[in-house]
Amino acid sequence: MELGSTVRAVRSQRVLVGDEVKPAVILIKDGKICQILSDRDLSGADACEQVLDVGDSVVMPGVVDCHVHVNEPGRTSWEGFWTATRAAAAGGVTTIVDMPLNSIPPTTTLGHFHEKQREATGQCFVDTAFWGGVIPGNQLELRPMIQAGVAGFKCFLIHSGVDEFPHVTNSDLHSAMKQLQGTGSVLLFHAEIEVQQTSEENGDPCQYSSFLQSRPDVMEVEAIQTVTELCLQYQVRCHIVHLSSAKPLKLIQEARQAGAPLTVETTHHYLSLCAENIPSGATQFKCCPPIRGSHNQEQLWSALKAGQIDMVVSDHSPCTPDLKRLESGDFSQAWGGISSLQFGLPLFWTSASKRGFQLSDVVRLLSRKTAQLCSLDHQKGSLAPGFDADIVIWDPEREFKIEEENVHHKNKVTPYLGVTLQGVVCSTIVRGRLVYSEGSFCPEPLGKHLLIPQRTNQAQQ
């Protein structure tokens, strides 16, 4: 089937319908799923032209990655909508949600939001939604941005890494929460807070252990204590991004039991990489909060299995190779961020399948819950009639090795180079159009902007 063409039906022996994997045909009309036929009704689809028969490849809802730094406008040498969304399509990601930084300007005013949309127009191979940002003094921009369709907002409780997106104080947070009350919007927190360091900070900056000691678990614990108190006080939906430490999980659970509308994500790198295996000077592994030890990692996996962590995202945060300071190997000077947008699905499956996770868990954690966070759960994240026909077709048993030539991110620096993963993405369909297949892309971008309609205030389930 030609790339860019409209797919009328997808047939497979392994379609994820609800939580069950079974033979089925998905019928598609006007970009939406109109019917799912069981194997007994397969003959009804035979007359349908443009049936994509994928044998026993797995057919699943496309991944919704709600934590992606595209960095356009302003830092397109780091990434950009064209390369980011092509990489997404190659990884079975059918929707991304772009973070308000590290673009210049950041998405912190209505004008900046419109500027970002203009930059993204005609460049997106998959569907794209947008987070706004909360910074000191911009509280009166929040409601206009909600009305214009942002998915919600992100703030930092510590220096963000870029000066144009300053972190917020307690006073800023109270002002923002008052604006968000009753809107149904959500506030995302980079949950680390500066604490008084007890250990000496004069270790070798090329040793990963020195960097890890400079961002201890207590920074996340203290920050999350603040988040839970605010969430309970204002009853505004709150979300903790990229949880790396398992230590605050008890706090999060207690707040949720007390009625806080609070959700939490972790990332592929915290689940796949651990501090003990990071070589000296390997700054491609640097991110904030940091990759922690293997015992902590197992606690994250347990929390994921127990439903204490709601979703898994990439936190794709690329930069140009020079900013990673690979020559000096100095962790203290290197940009903190890991590129993995294209590889989230196989990264997760490689580890999760060994721990008893099923394909239905993959959909819940990588598609359904992420769609729910950004109020897209009425159209994205599920294979069901009425939903967008966003589909990933992949082979969970097949292995492949990540090599520079098959990385579609603009910059190829990633800690995963040379790693063998399980799960090969064969094809990606966005709203019924074949956008990626076996290493090739459709000739023109077919993604659209997703503007989120304002909703009434409700706690996230």
Short mmCIF file of C-alpha atoms in Angstrom, two decimals, residues 31-451:
data_model
loop_
_atom_site.label_atom_id
_atom_site.label_comp_id
_atom_site.label_asym_id
_atom_site.label_seq_id
_atom_site.Cartn_x
_atom_site.Cartn_y
_atom_site.Cartn_z
CA GLY A 31 -10.22 8.97 9.52
CA LYS A 32 -12.12 7.30 12.36
CA ILE A 33 -12.68 3.70 13.39
CA CYS A 34 -16.26 2.90 12.38
CA GLN A 35 -16.41 -0.81 13.25
CA ILE A 36 -14.31 -3.68 14.56
CA LEU A 37 -15.27 -7.06 13.11
CA SER A 38 -14.35 -10.31 14.83
CA ASP A 39 -12.76 -13.20 12.95
CA ARG A 40 -16.21 -14.74 12.37
CA ASP A 41 -17.25 -11.65 10.41
CA LEU A 42 -14.01 -11.30 8.44
CA SER A 43 -15.72 -12.15 5.15
CA GLY A 44 -17.64 -8.88 5.46
CA ALA A 45 -14.40 -6.97 4.97
CA ASP A 46 -13.24 -8.87 1.90
CA ALA A 47 -15.18 -6.65 -0.45
CA CYS A 48 -13.63 -3.56 1.13
CA GLU A 49 -10.90 -2.08 -1.06
CA GLN A 50 -7.66 -0.92 0.51
CA VAL A 51 -7.56 -3.59 3.20
CA LEU A 52 -4.16 -3.70 4.85
CA ASP A 53 -3.63 -7.34 5.83
CA VAL A 54 -0.71 -7.51 8.24
CA GLY A 55 -0.80 -11.24 9.01
CA ASP A 56 -0.02 -11.83 12.67
CA SER A 57 1.69 -8.48 13.39
CA VAL A 58 0.20 -6.80 16.45
CA VAL A 59 -2.31 -4.00 15.76
CA MET A 60 -2.66 -1.53 18.62
CA PRO A 61 -3.63 2.10 19.28
CA GLY A 62 -0.78 4.44 18.35
CA VAL A 63 1.40 5.65 21.21
CA VAL A 64 0.48 9.04 22.71
CA ASP A 65 3.72 10.59 23.98
CA CYS A 66 2.71 13.53 26.14
CA HIS A 67 6.23 14.65 27.06
CA VAL A 68 8.27 15.82 24.06
CA HIS A 69 10.60 18.82 23.74
CA VAL A 70 10.47 19.81 20.05
CA ASN A 71 12.38 23.11 20.63
CA GLU A 72 10.89 25.00 17.67
CA PRO A 73 10.96 27.97 17.17
CA GLY A 74 14.35 29.18 18.35
CA ARG A 75 16.37 26.00 18.89
CA THR A 76 15.74 24.07 15.69
CA SER A 77 19.37 22.93 15.64
CA TRP A 78 18.34 20.78 18.64
CA GLU A 79 15.23 19.29 17.01
CA GLY A 80 12.15 20.69 15.22
CA PHE A 81 8.64 19.59 14.27
CA TRP A 82 9.69 17.97 10.97
CA THR A 83 12.33 15.65 12.45
CA ALA A 84 10.57 15.06 15.79
CA THR A 85 7.30 13.97 14.21
CA ARG A 86 9.02 11.77 11.60
CA ALA A 87 10.91 10.05 14.43
CA ALA A 88 7.61 9.71 16.29
CA ALA A 89 5.95 8.08 13.28
CA ALA A 90 8.88 5.66 12.93
CA GLY A 91 8.33 4.67 16.55
CA GLY A 92 4.58 4.06 16.31
CA VAL A 93 3.82 7.34 18.08
CA THR A 94 0.72 8.89 16.49
CA THR A 95 0.32 11.88 18.85
CA ILE A 96 2.92 14.02 20.61
CA VAL A 97 2.35 16.81 23.10
CA ASP A 98 5.03 19.49 22.82
CA MET A 99 6.51 21.00 25.96
CA PRO A 100 6.53 24.81 26.38
CA LEU A 101 10.34 24.87 26.54
CA ASN A 102 13.10 24.80 25.16
CA SER A 103 11.71 26.82 22.28
CA ILE A 104 12.44 30.53 22.01
CA PRO A 105 10.05 32.05 22.85
CA PRO A 106 8.64 29.51 25.31
CA THR A 107 4.87 28.87 25.23
CA THR A 108 4.07 31.16 28.16
CA THR A 109 1.74 33.72 26.52
CA LEU A 110 -1.15 33.54 24.07
CA GLY A 111 1.01 35.27 21.46
CA HIS A 112 3.82 32.78 21.90
CA PHE A 113 1.33 29.90 21.61
CA HIS A 114 0.09 31.29 18.29
CA GLU A 115 3.69 31.70 17.13
CA LYS A 116 4.46 28.06 17.97
CA GLN A 117 1.39 26.89 16.03
CA ARG A 118 2.48 28.92 13.00
CA GLU A 119 5.95 27.32 13.16
CA ALA A 120 4.48 23.82 13.41
CA THR A 121 2.05 24.28 10.49
CA GLY A 122 2.83 22.03 7.54
CA GLN A 123 5.64 20.26 9.41
CA CYS A 124 3.96 17.53 11.46
CA PHE A 125 3.88 13.90 10.35
CA VAL A 126 1.79 12.94 13.40
CA ASP A 127 -0.86 14.79 15.38
CA THR A 128 0.49 17.40 17.78
CA ALA A 129 -0.92 19.08 20.87
CA PHE A 130 0.79 21.72 22.99
CA TRP A 131 1.45 22.37 26.67
CA GLY A 132 1.64 25.95 27.94
CA GLY A 133 4.01 27.08 30.67
CA VAL A 134 3.65 28.72 34.08
CA ILE A 135 6.46 31.15 34.93
CA PRO A 136 6.61 34.04 37.41
CA GLY A 137 4.09 36.76 36.53
CA ASN A 138 2.22 35.11 33.63
CA GLN A 139 -0.88 34.01 35.57
CA LEU A 140 -3.21 36.25 33.52
CA GLU A 141 -2.10 34.47 30.32
CA LEU A 142 -3.31 31.08 31.53
CA ARG A 143 -7.04 31.32 30.90
CA PRO A 144 -6.63 32.86 27.41
CA MET A 145 -4.26 29.98 26.55
CA ILE A 146 -6.80 27.44 27.87
CA GLN A 147 -9.46 29.01 25.66
CA ALA A 148 -7.05 28.84 22.71
CA GLY A 149 -6.58 25.08 23.21
CA VAL A 150 -3.43 24.27 25.20
CA ALA A 151 -3.57 20.85 26.85
CA GLY A 152 -2.51 22.27 30.23
CA PHE A 153 0.60 23.83 31.75
CA LYS A 154 4.05 22.95 33.02
CA CYS A 155 6.14 24.64 35.68
CA PHE A 156 9.53 24.08 37.31
CA LEU A 157 10.29 24.16 41.02
CA ILE A 158 14.03 24.42 40.26
CA HIS A 159 16.11 26.09 37.50
CA SER A 160 14.80 24.77 34.19
CA GLY A 161 18.14 24.73 32.40
CA VAL A 162 17.16 27.70 30.18
CA ASP A 163 16.92 31.29 31.43
CA GLU A 164 13.82 32.20 29.40
CA PHE A 165 11.71 29.71 31.38
CA PRO A 166 12.31 30.68 35.04
CA HIS A 167 11.13 28.48 37.89
CA VAL A 168 8.22 29.48 40.10
CA THR A 169 8.01 30.45 43.76
CA ASN A 170 5.28 29.40 46.20
CA SER A 171 3.57 32.74 45.61
CA ASP A 172 3.56 32.15 41.81
CA LEU A 173 2.06 28.70 42.35
CA HIS A 174 -0.83 30.03 44.46
CA SER A 175 -1.56 32.69 41.80
CA ALA A 176 -1.53 30.07 39.04
CA MET A 177 -3.69 27.62 40.98
CA LYS A 178 -6.35 30.29 41.55
CA GLN A 179 -6.47 30.92 37.80
CA LEU A 180 -6.74 27.19 37.03
CA GLN A 181 -9.51 26.43 39.53
CA GLY A 182 -12.72 25.46 37.76
CA THR A 183 -11.13 25.26 34.30
CA GLY A 184 -10.54 21.48 34.24
CA SER A 185 -6.97 22.17 33.10
CA VAL A 186 -3.92 20.46 34.57
CA LEU A 187 -0.63 21.73 36.01
CA LEU A 188 2.49 19.63 35.40
CA PHE A 189 5.42 19.89 37.80
CA HIS A 190 9.12 19.32 37.30
CA ALA A 191 9.33 18.18 40.91
CA GLU A 192 12.79 18.87 42.24
CA ILE A 193 13.62 21.57 44.83
CA GLU A 194 17.04 22.88 45.85
CA VAL A 195 18.02 21.48 49.25
CA GLN A 196 20.91 22.09 51.61
CA GLN A 197 23.61 19.69 50.44
CA THR A 198 25.23 17.70 53.22
CA SER A 199 27.80 15.84 51.11
CA GLU A 200 30.92 17.48 49.72
CA GLU A 201 30.36 18.59 46.14
CA ASN A 202 33.94 18.25 44.98
CA GLY A 203 33.91 14.80 43.40
CA ASP A 204 35.28 14.08 39.93
CA PRO A 205 32.78 15.73 37.51
CA CYS A 206 33.44 12.97 34.95
CA GLN A 207 32.18 10.29 37.33
CA TYR A 208 28.44 9.71 37.11
CA SER A 209 28.32 9.13 40.88
CA SER A 210 29.35 12.77 41.46
CA PHE A 211 26.43 14.02 39.37
CA LEU A 212 24.01 11.61 41.05
CA GLN A 213 25.07 12.84 44.51
CA SER A 214 24.33 16.41 43.42
CA ARG A 215 20.64 15.54 42.73
CA PRO A 216 19.63 13.33 45.71
CA ASP A 217 16.20 11.73 46.14
CA VAL A 218 15.30 14.27 48.82
CA MET A 219 15.03 16.98 46.12
CA GLU A 220 12.12 15.04 44.59
CA VAL A 221 10.59 14.14 47.97
CA GLU A 222 10.53 17.79 49.15
CA ALA A 223 9.14 19.03 45.83
CA ILE A 224 6.39 16.41 45.75
CA GLN A 225 5.41 17.30 49.32
CA THR A 226 4.74 20.83 48.02
CA VAL A 227 2.78 19.51 45.01
CA THR A 228 0.54 17.25 47.10
CA GLU A 229 -0.32 20.09 49.50
CA LEU A 230 -1.24 22.44 46.64
CA CYS A 231 -3.25 19.74 44.87
CA LEU A 232 -5.29 18.97 47.99
CA GLN A 233 -5.81 22.65 48.79
CA TYR A 234 -7.01 23.79 45.36
CA GLN A 235 -8.41 20.52 43.91
CA VAL A 236 -6.83 21.44 40.58
CA ARG A 237 -5.55 18.48 38.54
CA CYS A 238 -1.80 18.15 39.11
CA HIS A 239 0.69 15.86 37.42
CA ILE A 240 4.26 14.98 38.34
CA VAL A 241 6.47 14.62 35.27
CA HIS A 242 9.43 12.22 34.98
CA LEU A 243 9.46 10.70 38.47
CA SER A 244 12.91 9.17 38.92
CA SER A 245 12.96 8.41 42.65
CA ALA A 246 10.74 5.74 44.19
CA LYS A 247 10.99 7.44 47.59
CA PRO A 248 8.08 9.93 47.08
CA LEU A 249 5.64 7.19 45.99
CA LYS A 250 4.22 6.88 49.51
CA LEU A 251 3.49 10.63 49.61
CA ILE A 252 1.73 10.44 46.25
CA GLN A 253 -0.39 7.48 47.36
CA GLU A 254 -1.40 9.20 50.60
CA ALA A 255 -2.40 12.38 48.75
CA ARG A 256 -4.49 10.42 46.25
CA GLN A 257 -6.21 8.53 49.07
CA ALA A 258 -6.98 11.90 50.69
CA GLY A 259 -8.69 13.02 47.47
CA ALA A 260 -5.95 14.80 45.52
CA PRO A 261 -6.57 14.72 41.72
CA LEU A 262 -2.91 13.82 41.20
CA THR A 263 -1.22 11.71 38.50
CA VAL A 264 2.41 10.75 37.93
CA GLU A 265 4.55 9.57 35.03
CA THR A 266 7.95 7.99 34.75
CA THR A 267 10.13 7.69 31.67
CA HIS A 268 11.71 5.00 29.54
CA HIS A 269 15.20 5.94 30.71
CA TYR A 270 14.43 5.50 34.40
CA LEU A 271 12.98 2.07 33.62
CA SER A 272 15.71 0.96 31.18
CA LEU A 273 18.97 2.49 32.46
CA CYS A 274 20.60 2.42 35.89
CA ALA A 275 23.38 4.37 37.54
CA GLU A 276 25.67 1.37 38.11
CA ASN A 277 26.06 0.85 34.35
CA ILE A 278 26.85 4.44 33.32
CA PRO A 279 30.52 4.71 32.27
CA SER A 280 32.80 7.55 33.29
CA GLY A 281 32.38 10.58 31.00
CA ALA A 282 29.25 9.15 29.30
CA THR A 283 27.32 12.43 29.38
CA GLN A 284 24.72 11.13 26.91
CA PHE A 285 23.17 9.53 30.03
CA LYS A 286 22.71 12.86 31.86
CA CYS A 287 19.18 14.02 32.59
CA CYS A 288 17.37 15.73 35.47
CA PRO A 289 16.19 14.26 37.73
CA PRO A 290 18.97 11.70 37.31
CA ILE A 291 18.94 8.03 36.42
CA ARG A 292 19.24 6.31 39.80
CA GLY A 293 20.35 2.87 41.00
CA SER A 294 19.03 -0.57 40.07
CA HIS A 295 17.20 -1.10 43.40
CA ASN A 296 15.31 2.16 42.83
CA GLN A 297 14.53 1.05 39.28
CA GLU A 298 12.94 -2.19 40.48
CA GLN A 299 10.79 -0.16 42.88
CA LEU A 300 9.58 1.96 39.93
CA TRP A 301 8.64 -1.21 38.03
CA SER A 302 6.75 -2.52 41.06
CA ALA A 303 4.90 0.80 41.40
CA LEU A 304 4.00 0.67 37.72
CA LYS A 305 2.62 -2.83 38.11
CA ALA A 306 0.64 -1.79 41.21
CA GLY A 307 -0.91 1.20 39.42
CA GLN A 308 0.91 3.75 41.58
CA ILE A 309 2.58 5.25 38.49
CA ASP A 310 0.00 6.09 35.82
CA MET A 311 1.95 6.31 32.57
CA VAL A 312 5.32 6.13 30.80
CA VAL A 313 6.65 8.80 28.42
CA SER A 314 9.87 9.61 26.58
CA ASP A 315 10.70 13.09 27.93
CA HIS A 316 12.54 13.43 24.62
CA SER A 317 14.94 16.32 25.31
CA PRO A 318 17.60 16.53 22.60
CA CYS A 319 20.37 19.05 21.99
CA THR A 320 23.31 19.52 19.63
CA PRO A 321 26.24 17.13 20.30
CA ASP A 322 28.57 19.91 21.51
CA LEU A 323 26.23 20.70 24.42
CA LYS A 324 26.63 17.15 25.71
CA ARG A 325 30.36 17.89 26.34
CA LEU A 326 31.28 14.40 25.14
CA GLU A 327 34.94 15.40 24.63
CA SER A 328 35.48 16.47 28.23
CA GLY A 329 32.95 14.02 29.70
CA ASP A 330 32.07 16.60 32.36
CA PHE A 331 28.61 15.79 33.73
CA SER A 332 28.41 19.12 35.57
CA GLN A 333 28.70 21.08 32.30
CA ALA A 334 26.71 18.83 29.94
CA TRP A 335 23.12 19.49 28.86
CA GLY A 336 20.69 17.27 30.75
CA GLY A 337 18.30 15.48 28.43
CA ILE A 338 17.85 12.13 26.71
CA SER A 339 16.62 11.49 23.17
CA SER A 340 14.30 8.51 22.83
CA LEU A 341 11.08 9.61 21.09
CA GLN A 342 11.50 7.06 18.29
CA PHE A 343 12.28 4.15 20.60
CA GLY A 344 9.79 4.38 23.48
CA LEU A 345 7.63 1.42 22.47
CA PRO A 346 10.47 -1.13 22.03
CA LEU A 347 12.36 0.28 25.04
CA PHE A 348 9.35 -0.28 27.24
CA TRP A 349 8.42 -3.66 25.81
CA THR A 350 11.99 -5.04 26.02
CA SER A 351 11.97 -4.61 29.80
CA ALA A 352 8.24 -4.90 30.53
CA SER A 353 7.72 -8.20 28.70
CA LYS A 354 10.35 -9.82 30.94
CA ARG A 355 8.42 -8.62 34.00
CA GLY A 356 5.06 -10.10 33.10
CA PHE A 357 3.47 -7.03 31.52
CA GLN A 358 0.96 -7.74 28.74
CA LEU A 359 0.20 -5.84 25.52
CA SER A 360 -2.90 -4.42 27.24
CA ASP A 361 -0.59 -2.85 29.86
CA VAL A 362 1.46 -1.24 27.08
CA VAL A 363 -1.66 0.40 25.66
CA ARG A 364 -2.81 1.58 29.09
CA LEU A 365 0.55 3.08 30.07
CA LEU A 366 1.75 4.47 26.72
CA SER A 367 -1.52 5.43 25.01
CA ARG A 368 -4.69 5.51 27.07
CA LYS A 369 -3.46 7.18 30.27
CA THR A 370 -1.31 9.68 28.38
CA ALA A 371 -4.30 10.64 26.20
CA GLN A 372 -6.38 11.03 29.34
CA LEU A 373 -3.86 13.40 30.92
CA CYS A 374 -4.18 15.89 28.07
CA SER A 375 -7.97 15.48 27.63
CA LEU A 376 -7.65 13.59 24.35
CA ASP A 377 -9.16 10.37 25.69
CA HIS A 378 -12.38 10.84 23.68
CA GLN A 379 -10.45 10.52 20.39
CA LYS A 380 -6.98 9.05 21.04
CA GLY A 381 -5.47 6.08 22.84
CA SER A 382 -8.03 3.33 22.16
CA LEU A 383 -9.14 1.07 19.31
CA ALA A 384 -12.90 1.62 19.47
CA PRO A 385 -15.62 2.93 17.15
CA GLY A 386 -15.67 6.74 17.07
CA PHE A 387 -11.98 7.08 17.95
CA ASP A 388 -9.36 8.39 15.52
CA ALA A 389 -7.87 5.58 13.42
CA ASP A 390 -4.40 6.03 14.94
CA ILE A 391 -2.75 2.64 14.71
CA VAL A 392 0.68 1.10 15.22
CA ILE A 393 1.44 -2.20 13.52
CA TRP A 394 4.44 -3.91 15.09
CA ASP A 395 6.20 -7.18 15.77
CA PRO A 396 6.82 -7.57 19.52
CA GLU A 397 8.98 -10.69 19.04
CA ARG A 398 11.44 -9.28 16.50
CA GLU A 399 14.72 -7.71 17.64
CA PHE A 400 16.70 -4.83 16.15
CA LYS A 401 19.83 -2.87 17.01
CA ILE A 402 19.77 0.93 17.34
CA GLU A 403 22.34 2.32 14.92
CA GLU A 404 22.97 5.91 13.92
CA GLU A 405 21.69 5.46 10.38
CA ASN A 406 18.24 4.37 11.56
CA VAL A 407 17.80 7.20 14.11
CA HIS A 408 15.41 9.83 12.73
CA HIS A 409 15.95 12.45 15.47
CA LYS A 410 17.84 15.49 14.13
CA ASN A 411 20.77 14.76 16.45
CA LYS A 412 21.82 11.16 16.86
CA VAL A 413 23.31 11.38 20.37
CA THR A 414 21.45 8.93 22.60
CA PRO A 415 22.52 6.51 25.34
CA TYR A 416 20.80 3.73 23.39
CA LEU A 417 23.19 3.58 20.40
CA GLY A 418 24.28 -0.02 19.88
CA VAL A 419 21.56 -1.41 22.13
CA THR A 420 19.46 -4.35 20.90
CA LEU A 421 15.73 -4.00 21.61
CA GLN A 422 12.71 -6.24 21.20
CA GLY A 423 9.76 -4.93 19.18
CA VAL A 424 9.97 -3.63 15.61
CA VAL A 425 7.50 -1.00 14.38
CA CYS A 426 6.37 -2.02 10.88
CA SER A 427 3.78 0.68 9.99
CA THR A 428 2.06 3.69 11.51
CA ILE A 429 -1.38 5.00 10.58
CA VAL A 430 -2.60 8.48 11.62
CA ARG A 431 -6.34 9.11 11.21
CA GLY A 432 -6.57 6.41 8.56
CA ARG A 433 -3.55 7.51 6.50
CA LEU A 434 -0.41 5.41 6.17
CA VAL A 435 2.35 7.79 7.34
CA TYR A 436 5.21 5.32 7.90
CA SER A 437 6.05 1.84 6.70
CA GLU A 438 9.25 -0.27 6.85
CA GLY A 439 11.69 2.66 7.08
CA SER A 440 9.91 5.04 4.66
CA PHE A 441 7.65 8.04 5.28
CA CYS A 442 4.73 9.53 3.41
CA PRO A 443 5.95 12.31 1.11
CA GLU A 444 4.13 15.11 2.95
CA PRO A 445 3.25 15.71 6.59
CA LEU A 446 -0.33 14.65 7.34
CA GLY A 447 -0.48 15.41 11.06
CA LYS A 448 -2.73 18.11 12.45
CA HIS A 449 -2.75 20.39 15.48
CA LEU A 450 -4.91 19.23 18.36
CA LEU A 451 -6.52 22.11 20.22
#
